[in-house]
């Protein structure tokens, strides 16, 4: 083969490769509505919990006969306890990390409470699904009742959604804003910034279009903001998964809640709430009253278990 023919063939091969790469680039989904990522954003995305390392720590804990319709979880770093919200009847339950029930708090006047998050001190926020409201309240130690009139509330979405409304709430302490999840029809992710002064306007937008870039999730049943990484954990009951995403909605890691994954001998049914404690332990509650506890396994332990 002469030199001219070899050069022509090499050029054709290079052109074919460039065309193939271009096809893959065109078929890849757009980043998000946020646009291209800059250097700072790339560096910010370096942190990840690595949910694929998490495994179940034992059989699910039964929270007790008094717990029904467990719908959301919060972790109080001061008391070192979990708070479980029930939707029917509306109750807030404080439980130890091993699932032992410590107290019940009546939520007088609240309806269809689906998510809860600890804001620091005695302050909590919880959401009402059908009313589409974010409620700010104080829960003093030893309290057994919280009155509806004592909460400060904000309307998140004016559109009636019935039983497919607000399902999860997370708190970004560094940026002082909430993330809220609408279950489905359509799935929606809200970002809510409270007014600087009482009586001011609330700012509500969406960090990305979760209906269009849905990560393969059929619904959203809860979410949690991780202050350490700046990432969100999205829980899907119908898809049996927890997905960690960065602030642009890009997947960082995933935990399957299906039989045969993460030490599970059965798929988790009706996973409704999730939270991390200060050690990075992941708690997931499922209706009516089960608590699943997951923790990361190190590479050394995974290697030892495989031998």
PDB file of C-alpha atoms in Angstrom:
ATOM      1  CA  UNK A   1       0.000   0.000   0.000  1.00  0.00           C
ATOM      2  CA  UNK A   2       1.545   3.328  -1.012  1.00  0.00           C
ATOM      3  CA  UNK A   3       1.981   6.279   1.325  1.00  0.00           C
ATOM      4  CA  UNK A   4      -0.756   8.366  -0.309  1.00  0.00           C
ATOM      5  CA  UNK A   5      -3.355   5.583   0.077  1.00  0.00           C
ATOM      6  CA  UNK A   6      -2.362   4.990   3.709  1.00  0.00           C
ATOM      7  CA  UNK A   7      -2.752   8.694   4.460  1.00  0.00           C
ATOM      8  CA  UNK A   8      -6.187   8.754   2.835  1.00  0.00           C
ATOM      9  CA  UNK A   9      -7.343   5.731   4.824  1.00  0.00           C
ATOM     10  CA  UNK A  10      -6.019   7.227   8.065  1.00  0.00           C
ATOM     11  CA  UNK A  11      -7.943  10.410   7.336  1.00  0.00           C
ATOM     12  CA  UNK A  12     -11.157   8.476   6.749  1.00  0.00           C
ATOM     13  CA  UNK A  13     -10.709   6.553  10.027  1.00  0.00           C
ATOM     14  CA  UNK A  14     -10.109   9.780  11.955  1.00  0.00           C
ATOM     15  CA  UNK A  15     -13.188  11.397  10.379  1.00  0.00           C
ATOM     16  CA  UNK A  16     -15.298   8.370  11.305  1.00  0.00           C
ATOM     17  CA  UNK A  17     -14.092   8.508  14.908  1.00  0.00           C
ATOM     18  CA  UNK A  18     -14.834  12.211  15.202  1.00  0.00           C
ATOM     19  CA  UNK A  19     -18.292  11.673  13.758  1.00  0.00           C
ATOM     20  CA  UNK A  20     -18.954   8.854  16.226  1.00  0.00           C
ATOM     21  CA  UNK A  21     -17.864  10.992  19.181  1.00  0.00           C
ATOM     22  CA  UNK A  22     -20.062  13.811  17.926  1.00  0.00           C
ATOM     23  CA  UNK A  23     -23.049  11.461  17.828  1.00  0.00           C
ATOM     24  CA  UNK A  24     -22.516  10.441  21.447  1.00  0.00           C
ATOM     25  CA  UNK A  25     -22.196  14.070  22.505  1.00  0.00           C
ATOM     26  CA  UNK A  26     -25.447  14.950  20.746  1.00  0.00           C
ATOM     27  CA  UNK A  27     -27.335  12.030  22.275  1.00  0.00           C
ATOM     28  CA  UNK A  28     -26.211  12.801  25.841  1.00  0.00           C
ATOM     29  CA  UNK A  29     -28.846  14.679  27.886  1.00  0.00           C
ATOM     30  CA  UNK A  30     -28.277  18.357  28.544  1.00  0.00           C
ATOM     31  CA  UNK A  31     -26.664  19.234  31.870  1.00  0.00           C
ATOM     32  CA  UNK A  32     -29.697  20.993  33.301  1.00  0.00           C
ATOM     33  CA  UNK A  33     -31.500  24.263  32.875  1.00  0.00           C
ATOM     34  CA  UNK A  34     -28.673  25.733  34.981  1.00  0.00           C
ATOM     35  CA  UNK A  35     -26.350  25.647  31.958  1.00  0.00           C
ATOM     36  CA  UNK A  36     -22.680  24.685  31.727  1.00  0.00           C
ATOM     37  CA  UNK A  37     -20.684  23.928  34.848  1.00  0.00           C
ATOM     38  CA  UNK A  38     -17.767  26.181  35.682  1.00  0.00           C
ATOM     39  CA  UNK A  39     -14.564  25.185  37.483  1.00  0.00           C
ATOM     40  CA  UNK A  40     -15.952  26.074  40.903  1.00  0.00           C
ATOM     41  CA  UNK A  41     -19.018  23.946  40.279  1.00  0.00           C
ATOM     42  CA  UNK A  42     -16.919  20.975  39.216  1.00  0.00           C
ATOM     43  CA  UNK A  43     -14.831  21.256  42.373  1.00  0.00           C
ATOM     44  CA  UNK A  44     -17.993  21.534  44.443  1.00  0.00           C
ATOM     45  CA  UNK A  45     -19.271  18.273  42.976  1.00  0.00           C
ATOM     46  CA  UNK A  46     -16.216  16.345  44.175  1.00  0.00           C
ATOM     47  CA  UNK A  47     -17.832  15.261  47.445  1.00  0.00           C
ATOM     48  CA  UNK A  48     -20.166  12.267  47.569  1.00  0.00           C
ATOM     49  CA  UNK A  49     -21.570  10.005  50.253  1.00  0.00           C
ATOM     50  CA  UNK A  50     -21.029   6.971  48.057  1.00  0.00           C
ATOM     51  CA  UNK A  51     -24.433   5.420  48.678  1.00  0.00           C
ATOM     52  CA  UNK A  52     -23.356   2.249  46.872  1.00  0.00           C
ATOM     53  CA  UNK A  53     -21.233   1.478  49.975  1.00  0.00           C
ATOM     54  CA  UNK A  54     -24.226   1.464  52.338  1.00  0.00           C
ATOM     55  CA  UNK A  55     -25.558  -1.820  53.716  1.00  0.00           C
ATOM     56  CA  UNK A  56     -28.396  -2.750  56.057  1.00  0.00           C
ATOM     57  CA  UNK A  57     -27.269  -3.028  59.681  1.00  0.00           C
ATOM     58  CA  UNK A  58     -29.857  -5.573  60.818  1.00  0.00           C
ATOM     59  CA  UNK A  59     -33.524  -6.487  60.554  1.00  0.00           C
ATOM     60  CA  UNK A  60     -35.915  -3.533  60.274  1.00  0.00           C
ATOM     61  CA  UNK A  61     -36.884  -2.046  63.618  1.00  0.00           C
ATOM     62  CA  UNK A  62     -40.591  -2.025  64.476  1.00  0.00           C
ATOM     63  CA  UNK A  63     -41.296   1.427  65.894  1.00  0.00           C
ATOM     64  CA  UNK A  64     -44.221   0.105  67.926  1.00  0.00           C
ATOM     65  CA  UNK A  65     -47.986  -0.275  67.735  1.00  0.00           C
ATOM     66  CA  UNK A  66     -48.500   3.422  68.501  1.00  0.00           C
ATOM     67  CA  UNK A  67     -46.755   4.350  65.245  1.00  0.00           C
ATOM     68  CA  UNK A  68     -48.910   4.278  62.130  1.00  0.00           C
ATOM     69  CA  UNK A  69     -48.349   5.873  58.736  1.00  0.00           C
ATOM     70  CA  UNK A  70     -44.734   6.896  59.395  1.00  0.00           C
ATOM     71  CA  UNK A  71     -44.201   9.509  56.692  1.00  0.00           C
ATOM     72  CA  UNK A  72     -41.016  11.457  57.381  1.00  0.00           C
ATOM     73  CA  UNK A  73     -37.834  11.568  59.446  1.00  0.00           C
ATOM     74  CA  UNK A  74     -35.675  14.254  61.041  1.00  0.00           C
ATOM     75  CA  UNK A  75     -32.497  14.020  63.123  1.00  0.00           C
ATOM     76  CA  UNK A  76     -31.941  16.371  66.076  1.00  0.00           C
ATOM     77  CA  UNK A  77     -28.189  16.724  66.561  1.00  0.00           C
ATOM     78  CA  UNK A  78     -28.617  18.311  70.007  1.00  0.00           C
ATOM     79  CA  UNK A  79     -30.742  15.545  71.535  1.00  0.00           C
ATOM     80  CA  UNK A  80     -29.226  12.820  69.352  1.00  0.00           C
ATOM     81  CA  UNK A  81     -32.698  11.479  68.573  1.00  0.00           C
ATOM     82  CA  UNK A  82     -34.946  10.946  65.572  1.00  0.00           C
ATOM     83  CA  UNK A  83     -38.299  12.608  65.004  1.00  0.00           C
ATOM     84  CA  UNK A  84     -40.901  10.671  63.011  1.00  0.00           C
ATOM     85  CA  UNK A  85     -43.928  12.425  61.556  1.00  0.00           C
ATOM     86  CA  UNK A  86     -47.212  10.545  61.047  1.00  0.00           C
ATOM     87  CA  UNK A  87     -49.883  11.771  58.668  1.00  0.00           C
ATOM     88  CA  UNK A  88     -53.022  10.096  60.063  1.00  0.00           C
ATOM     89  CA  UNK A  89     -53.434  11.047  62.820  1.00  0.00           C
ATOM     90  CA  UNK A  90     -51.024  13.986  62.699  1.00  0.00           C
ATOM     91  CA  UNK A  91     -48.333  13.175  65.252  1.00  0.00           C
ATOM     92  CA  UNK A  92     -44.670  13.914  65.818  1.00  0.00           C
ATOM     93  CA  UNK A  93     -42.821  11.109  67.597  1.00  0.00           C
ATOM     94  CA  UNK A  94     -39.386  11.304  69.187  1.00  0.00           C
ATOM     95  CA  UNK A  95     -37.503   8.007  69.076  1.00  0.00           C
ATOM     96  CA  UNK A  96     -34.019   6.862  70.033  1.00  0.00           C
ATOM     97  CA  UNK A  97     -31.582   5.852  67.297  1.00  0.00           C
ATOM     98  CA  UNK A  98     -32.419   2.217  67.972  1.00  0.00           C
ATOM     99  CA  UNK A  99     -36.117   2.931  67.370  1.00  0.00           C
ATOM    100  CA  UNK A 100     -37.255   3.080  71.001  1.00  0.00           C
ATOM    101  CA  UNK A 101     -40.277   5.396  71.325  1.00  0.00           C
ATOM    102  CA  UNK A 102     -39.525   8.278  73.732  1.00  0.00           C
ATOM    103  CA  UNK A 103     -42.580  10.548  73.397  1.00  0.00           C
ATOM    104  CA  UNK A 104     -45.588  11.402  71.276  1.00  0.00           C
ATOM    105  CA  UNK A 105     -46.473  14.962  70.307  1.00  0.00           C
ATOM    106  CA  UNK A 106     -50.000  15.743  69.126  1.00  0.00           C
ATOM    107  CA  UNK A 107     -50.124  18.069  66.136  1.00  0.00           C
ATOM    108  CA  UNK A 108     -53.434  19.744  66.920  1.00  0.00           C
ATOM    109  CA  UNK A 109     -55.097  21.184  63.799  1.00  0.00           C
ATOM    110  CA  UNK A 110     -52.509  19.887  61.334  1.00  0.00           C
ATOM    111  CA  UNK A 111     -53.586  17.644  58.448  1.00  0.00           C
ATOM    112  CA  UNK A 112     -51.780  15.100  56.278  1.00  0.00           C
ATOM    113  CA  UNK A 113     -48.308  15.854  57.656  1.00  0.00           C
ATOM    114  CA  UNK A 114     -45.815  14.150  55.327  1.00  0.00           C
ATOM    115  CA  UNK A 115     -42.319  15.502  55.979  1.00  0.00           C
ATOM    116  CA  UNK A 116     -40.267  17.034  58.792  1.00  0.00           C
ATOM    117  CA  UNK A 117     -36.799  18.573  59.134  1.00  0.00           C
ATOM    118  CA  UNK A 118     -34.828  19.873  62.121  1.00  0.00           C
ATOM    119  CA  UNK A 119     -33.627  23.470  61.760  1.00  0.00           C
ATOM    120  CA  UNK A 120     -31.529  23.729  64.922  1.00  0.00           C
ATOM    121  CA  UNK A 121     -32.300  24.220  68.607  1.00  0.00           C
ATOM    122  CA  UNK A 122     -36.017  23.630  69.183  1.00  0.00           C
ATOM    123  CA  UNK A 123     -37.034  24.693  65.674  1.00  0.00           C
ATOM    124  CA  UNK A 124     -38.556  22.315  63.140  1.00  0.00           C
ATOM    125  CA  UNK A 125     -40.342  22.585  59.816  1.00  0.00           C
ATOM    126  CA  UNK A 126     -43.012  20.198  58.599  1.00  0.00           C
ATOM    127  CA  UNK A 127     -45.185  20.059  55.527  1.00  0.00           C
ATOM    128  CA  UNK A 128     -48.854  19.330  54.908  1.00  0.00           C
ATOM    129  CA  UNK A 129     -49.376  17.493  51.646  1.00  0.00           C
ATOM    130  CA  UNK A 130     -52.914  18.451  50.646  1.00  0.00           C
ATOM    131  CA  UNK A 131     -52.704  21.995  51.964  1.00  0.00           C
ATOM    132  CA  UNK A 132     -49.291  22.406  50.252  1.00  0.00           C
ATOM    133  CA  UNK A 133     -47.976  24.321  53.246  1.00  0.00           C
ATOM    134  CA  UNK A 134     -44.573  24.643  54.886  1.00  0.00           C
ATOM    135  CA  UNK A 135     -44.984  25.094  58.654  1.00  0.00           C
ATOM    136  CA  UNK A 136     -42.328  26.456  61.001  1.00  0.00           C
ATOM    137  CA  UNK A 137     -42.763  25.468  64.642  1.00  0.00           C
ATOM    138  CA  UNK A 138     -41.015  25.217  67.983  1.00  0.00           C
ATOM    139  CA  UNK A 139     -40.915  21.850  69.754  1.00  0.00           C
ATOM    140  CA  UNK A 140     -39.716  22.359  73.354  1.00  0.00           C
ATOM    141  CA  UNK A 141     -38.282  19.387  75.271  1.00  0.00           C
ATOM    142  CA  UNK A 142     -41.107  17.518  76.994  1.00  0.00           C
ATOM    143  CA  UNK A 143     -43.851  19.068  74.835  1.00  0.00           C
ATOM    144  CA  UNK A 144     -46.773  16.733  74.121  1.00  0.00           C
ATOM    145  CA  UNK A 145     -48.883  19.059  71.956  1.00  0.00           C
ATOM    146  CA  UNK A 146     -48.253  21.668  69.273  1.00  0.00           C
ATOM    147  CA  UNK A 147     -51.177  23.905  68.267  1.00  0.00           C
ATOM    148  CA  UNK A 148     -51.706  24.872  64.639  1.00  0.00           C
ATOM    149  CA  UNK A 149     -52.112  28.537  65.548  1.00  0.00           C
ATOM    150  CA  UNK A 150     -48.605  28.576  67.013  1.00  0.00           C
ATOM    151  CA  UNK A 151     -46.944  27.670  63.701  1.00  0.00           C
ATOM    152  CA  UNK A 152     -45.841  30.092  61.000  1.00  0.00           C
ATOM    153  CA  UNK A 153     -46.764  28.812  57.555  1.00  0.00           C
ATOM    154  CA  UNK A 154     -46.077  29.496  53.883  1.00  0.00           C
ATOM    155  CA  UNK A 155     -47.960  28.343  50.790  1.00  0.00           C
ATOM    156  CA  UNK A 156     -45.568  26.477  48.490  1.00  0.00           C
ATOM    157  CA  UNK A 157     -47.818  25.821  45.492  1.00  0.00           C
ATOM    158  CA  UNK A 158     -51.210  27.365  44.776  1.00  0.00           C
ATOM    159  CA  UNK A 159     -52.246  24.507  42.473  1.00  0.00           C
ATOM    160  CA  UNK A 160     -54.508  21.859  44.008  1.00  0.00           C
ATOM    161  CA  UNK A 161     -52.749  18.466  43.962  1.00  0.00           C
ATOM    162  CA  UNK A 162     -54.880  16.267  46.231  1.00  0.00           C
ATOM    163  CA  UNK A 163     -52.936  13.297  47.549  1.00  0.00           C
ATOM    164  CA  UNK A 164     -50.049  13.919  45.126  1.00  0.00           C
ATOM    165  CA  UNK A 165     -48.804  17.086  46.784  1.00  0.00           C
ATOM    166  CA  UNK A 166     -45.860  17.857  49.067  1.00  0.00           C
ATOM    167  CA  UNK A 167     -44.010  14.754  50.255  1.00  0.00           C
ATOM    168  CA  UNK A 168     -40.568  15.825  51.439  1.00  0.00           C
ATOM    169  CA  UNK A 169     -38.666  18.759  52.910  1.00  0.00           C
ATOM    170  CA  UNK A 170     -34.950  19.445  53.383  1.00  0.00           C
ATOM    171  CA  UNK A 171     -33.020  22.343  54.878  1.00  0.00           C
ATOM    172  CA  UNK A 172     -29.844  23.853  53.403  1.00  0.00           C
ATOM    173  CA  UNK A 173     -28.383  25.542  56.478  1.00  0.00           C
ATOM    174  CA  UNK A 174     -25.459  27.148  54.626  1.00  0.00           C
ATOM    175  CA  UNK A 175     -27.726  28.947  52.149  1.00  0.00           C
ATOM    176  CA  UNK A 176     -30.738  29.222  54.457  1.00  0.00           C
ATOM    177  CA  UNK A 177     -33.293  27.809  52.079  1.00  0.00           C
ATOM    178  CA  UNK A 178     -35.614  24.821  51.908  1.00  0.00           C
ATOM    179  CA  UNK A 179     -35.931  22.126  49.289  1.00  0.00           C
ATOM    180  CA  UNK A 180     -39.377  20.587  48.920  1.00  0.00           C
ATOM    181  CA  UNK A 181     -40.576  17.671  46.814  1.00  0.00           C
ATOM    182  CA  UNK A 182     -43.949  17.168  45.153  1.00  0.00           C
ATOM    183  CA  UNK A 183     -44.689  13.465  44.773  1.00  0.00           C
ATOM    184  CA  UNK A 184     -45.878  13.172  41.137  1.00  0.00           C
ATOM    185  CA  UNK A 185     -48.306  14.303  38.404  1.00  0.00           C
ATOM    186  CA  UNK A 186     -45.997  16.047  37.876  1.00  0.00           C
ATOM    187  CA  UNK A 187     -42.932  15.450  40.029  1.00  0.00           C
ATOM    188  CA  UNK A 188     -41.626  18.788  41.182  1.00  0.00           C
ATOM    189  CA  UNK A 189     -38.692  20.113  43.175  1.00  0.00           C
ATOM    190  CA  UNK A 190     -39.053  23.506  44.845  1.00  0.00           C
ATOM    191  CA  UNK A 191     -36.448  25.782  46.407  1.00  0.00           C
ATOM    192  CA  UNK A 192     -37.943  28.168  48.938  1.00  0.00           C
ATOM    193  CA  UNK A 193     -36.177  31.188  50.422  1.00  0.00           C
ATOM    194  CA  UNK A 194     -37.870  32.777  53.418  1.00  0.00           C
ATOM    195  CA  UNK A 195     -38.206  36.577  53.553  1.00  0.00           C
ATOM    196  CA  UNK A 196     -35.522  38.474  55.431  1.00  0.00           C
ATOM    197  CA  UNK A 197     -38.214  40.255  57.435  1.00  0.00           C
ATOM    198  CA  UNK A 198     -41.638  39.104  58.595  1.00  0.00           C
ATOM    199  CA  UNK A 199     -44.257  40.128  56.078  1.00  0.00           C
ATOM    200  CA  UNK A 200     -41.820  40.030  53.190  1.00  0.00           C
ATOM    201  CA  UNK A 201     -42.337  37.932  50.077  1.00  0.00           C
ATOM    202  CA  UNK A 202     -41.245  34.320  49.813  1.00  0.00           C
ATOM    203  CA  UNK A 203     -39.009  33.391  46.894  1.00  0.00           C
ATOM    204  CA  UNK A 204     -39.835  30.037  45.283  1.00  0.00           C
ATOM    205  CA  UNK A 205     -38.152  28.512  42.239  1.00  0.00           C
ATOM    206  CA  UNK A 206     -36.932  25.142  40.954  1.00  0.00           C
ATOM    207  CA  UNK A 207     -33.213  24.271  40.876  1.00  0.00           C
ATOM    208  CA  UNK A 208     -33.820  21.998  37.866  1.00  0.00           C
ATOM    209  CA  UNK A 209     -36.675  20.331  35.996  1.00  0.00           C
ATOM    210  CA  UNK A 210     -37.039  17.056  37.886  1.00  0.00           C
ATOM    211  CA  UNK A 211     -39.942  15.986  35.675  1.00  0.00           C
ATOM    212  CA  UNK A 212     -37.768  16.172  32.559  1.00  0.00           C
ATOM    213  CA  UNK A 213     -34.485  15.055  34.145  1.00  0.00           C
ATOM    214  CA  UNK A 214     -36.035  12.609  36.579  1.00  0.00           C
ATOM    215  CA  UNK A 215     -33.102  10.207  37.129  1.00  0.00           C
ATOM    216  CA  UNK A 216     -35.417   7.315  36.331  1.00  0.00           C
ATOM    217  CA  UNK A 217     -37.483   7.934  39.472  1.00  0.00           C
ATOM    218  CA  UNK A 218     -41.219   7.315  39.219  1.00  0.00           C
ATOM    219  CA  UNK A 219     -42.067   9.437  42.248  1.00  0.00           C
ATOM    220  CA  UNK A 220     -40.505  11.493  45.056  1.00  0.00           C
ATOM    221  CA  UNK A 221     -41.426  10.414  48.572  1.00  0.00           C
ATOM    222  CA  UNK A 222     -38.865  12.434  50.559  1.00  0.00           C
ATOM    223  CA  UNK A 223     -35.591  14.323  50.313  1.00  0.00           C
ATOM    224  CA  UNK A 224     -32.692  15.297  52.544  1.00  0.00           C
ATOM    225  CA  UNK A 225     -30.009  17.957  52.178  1.00  0.00           C
ATOM    226  CA  UNK A 226     -26.526  16.846  53.244  1.00  0.00           C
ATOM    227  CA  UNK A 227     -24.613  19.845  54.617  1.00  0.00           C
ATOM    228  CA  UNK A 228     -21.262  18.029  54.391  1.00  0.00           C
ATOM    229  CA  UNK A 229     -21.410  17.487  50.624  1.00  0.00           C
ATOM    230  CA  UNK A 230     -24.009  20.063  49.618  1.00  0.00           C
ATOM    231  CA  UNK A 231     -25.863  17.290  47.799  1.00  0.00           C
ATOM    232  CA  UNK A 232     -29.490  16.180  47.955  1.00  0.00           C
ATOM    233  CA  UNK A 233     -30.747  12.684  48.666  1.00  0.00           C
ATOM    234  CA  UNK A 234     -33.943  11.897  46.754  1.00  0.00           C
ATOM    235  CA  UNK A 235     -36.076   8.986  47.962  1.00  0.00           C
ATOM    236  CA  UNK A 236     -38.436   7.181  45.596  1.00  0.00           C
ATOM    237  CA  UNK A 237     -40.929   4.703  47.013  1.00  0.00           C
ATOM    238  CA  UNK A 238     -42.107   3.392  43.636  1.00  0.00           C
ATOM    239  CA  UNK A 239     -38.583   3.048  42.207  1.00  0.00           C
ATOM    240  CA  UNK A 240     -37.129   1.548  45.416  1.00  0.00           C
ATOM    241  CA  UNK A 241     -34.115   3.850  45.366  1.00  0.00           C
ATOM    242  CA  UNK A 242     -32.238   6.662  47.081  1.00  0.00           C
ATOM    243  CA  UNK A 243     -30.309   8.862  44.643  1.00  0.00           C
ATOM    244  CA  UNK A 244     -27.662  11.395  45.659  1.00  0.00           C
ATOM    245  CA  UNK A 245     -27.556  14.384  43.319  1.00  0.00           C
ATOM    246  CA  UNK A 246     -25.532  17.581  43.210  1.00  0.00           C
ATOM    247  CA  UNK A 247     -27.086  21.028  43.072  1.00  0.00           C
ATOM    248  CA  UNK A 248     -27.529  20.743  39.296  1.00  0.00           C
ATOM    249  CA  UNK A 249     -29.438  17.463  39.538  1.00  0.00           C
ATOM    250  CA  UNK A 250     -26.561  15.262  38.381  1.00  0.00           C
ATOM    251  CA  UNK A 251     -26.383  11.827  39.975  1.00  0.00           C
ATOM    252  CA  UNK A 252     -23.467  11.220  42.329  1.00  0.00           C
ATOM    253  CA  UNK A 253     -24.409   7.831  43.802  1.00  0.00           C
ATOM    254  CA  UNK A 254     -27.388   5.497  44.234  1.00  0.00           C
ATOM    255  CA  UNK A 255     -28.686   3.033  46.824  1.00  0.00           C
ATOM    256  CA  UNK A 256     -31.177   0.415  45.655  1.00  0.00           C
ATOM    257  CA  UNK A 257     -33.848  -0.558  48.182  1.00  0.00           C
ATOM    258  CA  UNK A 258     -34.611  -3.798  46.365  1.00  0.00           C
ATOM    259  CA  UNK A 259     -34.215  -7.394  47.418  1.00  0.00           C
ATOM    260  CA  UNK A 260     -30.664  -8.562  46.835  1.00  0.00           C
ATOM    261  CA  UNK A 261     -29.143  -5.087  47.219  1.00  0.00           C
ATOM    262  CA  UNK A 262     -27.433  -3.502  50.249  1.00  0.00           C
ATOM    263  CA  UNK A 263     -28.029  -6.595  52.384  1.00  0.00           C
ATOM    264  CA  UNK A 264     -31.811  -6.560  51.873  1.00  0.00           C
ATOM    265  CA  UNK A 265     -33.637  -9.912  51.788  1.00  0.00           C
ATOM    266  CA  UNK A 266     -36.802  -8.126  50.632  1.00  0.00           C
ATOM    267  CA  UNK A 267     -37.645  -4.897  48.846  1.00  0.00           C
ATOM    268  CA  UNK A 268     -38.623  -2.010  51.105  1.00  0.00           C
ATOM    269  CA  UNK A 269     -42.309  -1.235  50.683  1.00  0.00           C
ATOM    270  CA  UNK A 270     -43.673   2.294  50.988  1.00  0.00           C
ATOM    271  CA  UNK A 271     -40.387   4.000  51.880  1.00  0.00           C
ATOM    272  CA  UNK A 272     -41.615   7.414  53.007  1.00  0.00           C
ATOM    273  CA  UNK A 273     -38.823   9.187  54.881  1.00  0.00           C
ATOM    274  CA  UNK A 274     -35.044   9.372  55.158  1.00  0.00           C
ATOM    275  CA  UNK A 275     -32.380  11.189  57.166  1.00  0.00           C
ATOM    276  CA  UNK A 276     -28.681  11.024  58.023  1.00  0.00           C
ATOM    277  CA  UNK A 277     -27.354  11.325  61.556  1.00  0.00           C
ATOM    278  CA  UNK A 278     -24.068  12.969  62.551  1.00  0.00           C
ATOM    279  CA  UNK A 279     -22.082   9.777  61.881  1.00  0.00           C
ATOM    280  CA  UNK A 280     -23.417   9.372  58.349  1.00  0.00           C
ATOM    281  CA  UNK A 281     -25.788   6.551  59.265  1.00  0.00           C
ATOM    282  CA  UNK A 282     -28.835   6.507  56.976  1.00  0.00           C
ATOM    283  CA  UNK A 283     -32.319   5.898  58.393  1.00  0.00           C
ATOM    284  CA  UNK A 284     -35.317   5.103  56.210  1.00  0.00           C
ATOM    285  CA  UNK A 285     -38.857   4.729  57.528  1.00  0.00           C
ATOM    286  CA  UNK A 286     -41.576   2.820  55.701  1.00  0.00           C
ATOM    287  CA  UNK A 287     -45.281   2.689  56.339  1.00  0.00           C
ATOM    288  CA  UNK A 288     -46.746   1.693  58.597  1.00  0.00           C
ATOM    289  CA  UNK A 289     -44.004   1.533  61.275  1.00  0.00           C
ATOM    290  CA  UNK A 290     -40.653   0.110  60.147  1.00  0.00           C
ATOM    291  CA  UNK A 291     -37.226   1.733  60.469  1.00  0.00           C
ATOM    292  CA  UNK A 292     -34.342   0.532  58.271  1.00  0.00           C
ATOM    293  CA  UNK A 293     -30.786   1.478  59.288  1.00  0.00           C
ATOM    294  CA  UNK A 294     -27.927   1.578  56.744  1.00  0.00           C
ATOM    295  CA  UNK A 295     -24.250   2.400  57.235  1.00  0.00           C
ATOM    296  CA  UNK A 296     -21.294   2.563  54.831  1.00  0.00           C
ATOM    297  CA  UNK A 297     -18.956  -0.417  54.590  1.00  0.00           C
ATOM    298  CA  UNK A 298     -15.269   0.307  54.019  1.00  0.00           C
ATOM    299  CA  UNK A 299     -13.317  -1.212  51.140  1.00  0.00           C
ATOM    300  CA  UNK A 300     -11.387  -3.391  53.625  1.00  0.00           C
ATOM    301  CA  UNK A 301     -14.608  -4.851  55.021  1.00  0.00           C
ATOM    302  CA  UNK A 302     -16.012  -5.481  51.554  1.00  0.00           C
ATOM    303  CA  UNK A 303     -12.815  -7.330  50.596  1.00  0.00           C
ATOM    304  CA  UNK A 304     -12.883  -9.384  53.801  1.00  0.00           C
ATOM    305  CA  UNK A 305     -16.523 -10.351  53.290  1.00  0.00           C
ATOM    306  CA  UNK A 306     -15.822 -11.452  49.714  1.00  0.00           C
ATOM    307  CA  UNK A 307     -13.030 -13.840  50.741  1.00  0.00           C
TER     308      UNK A 307
END
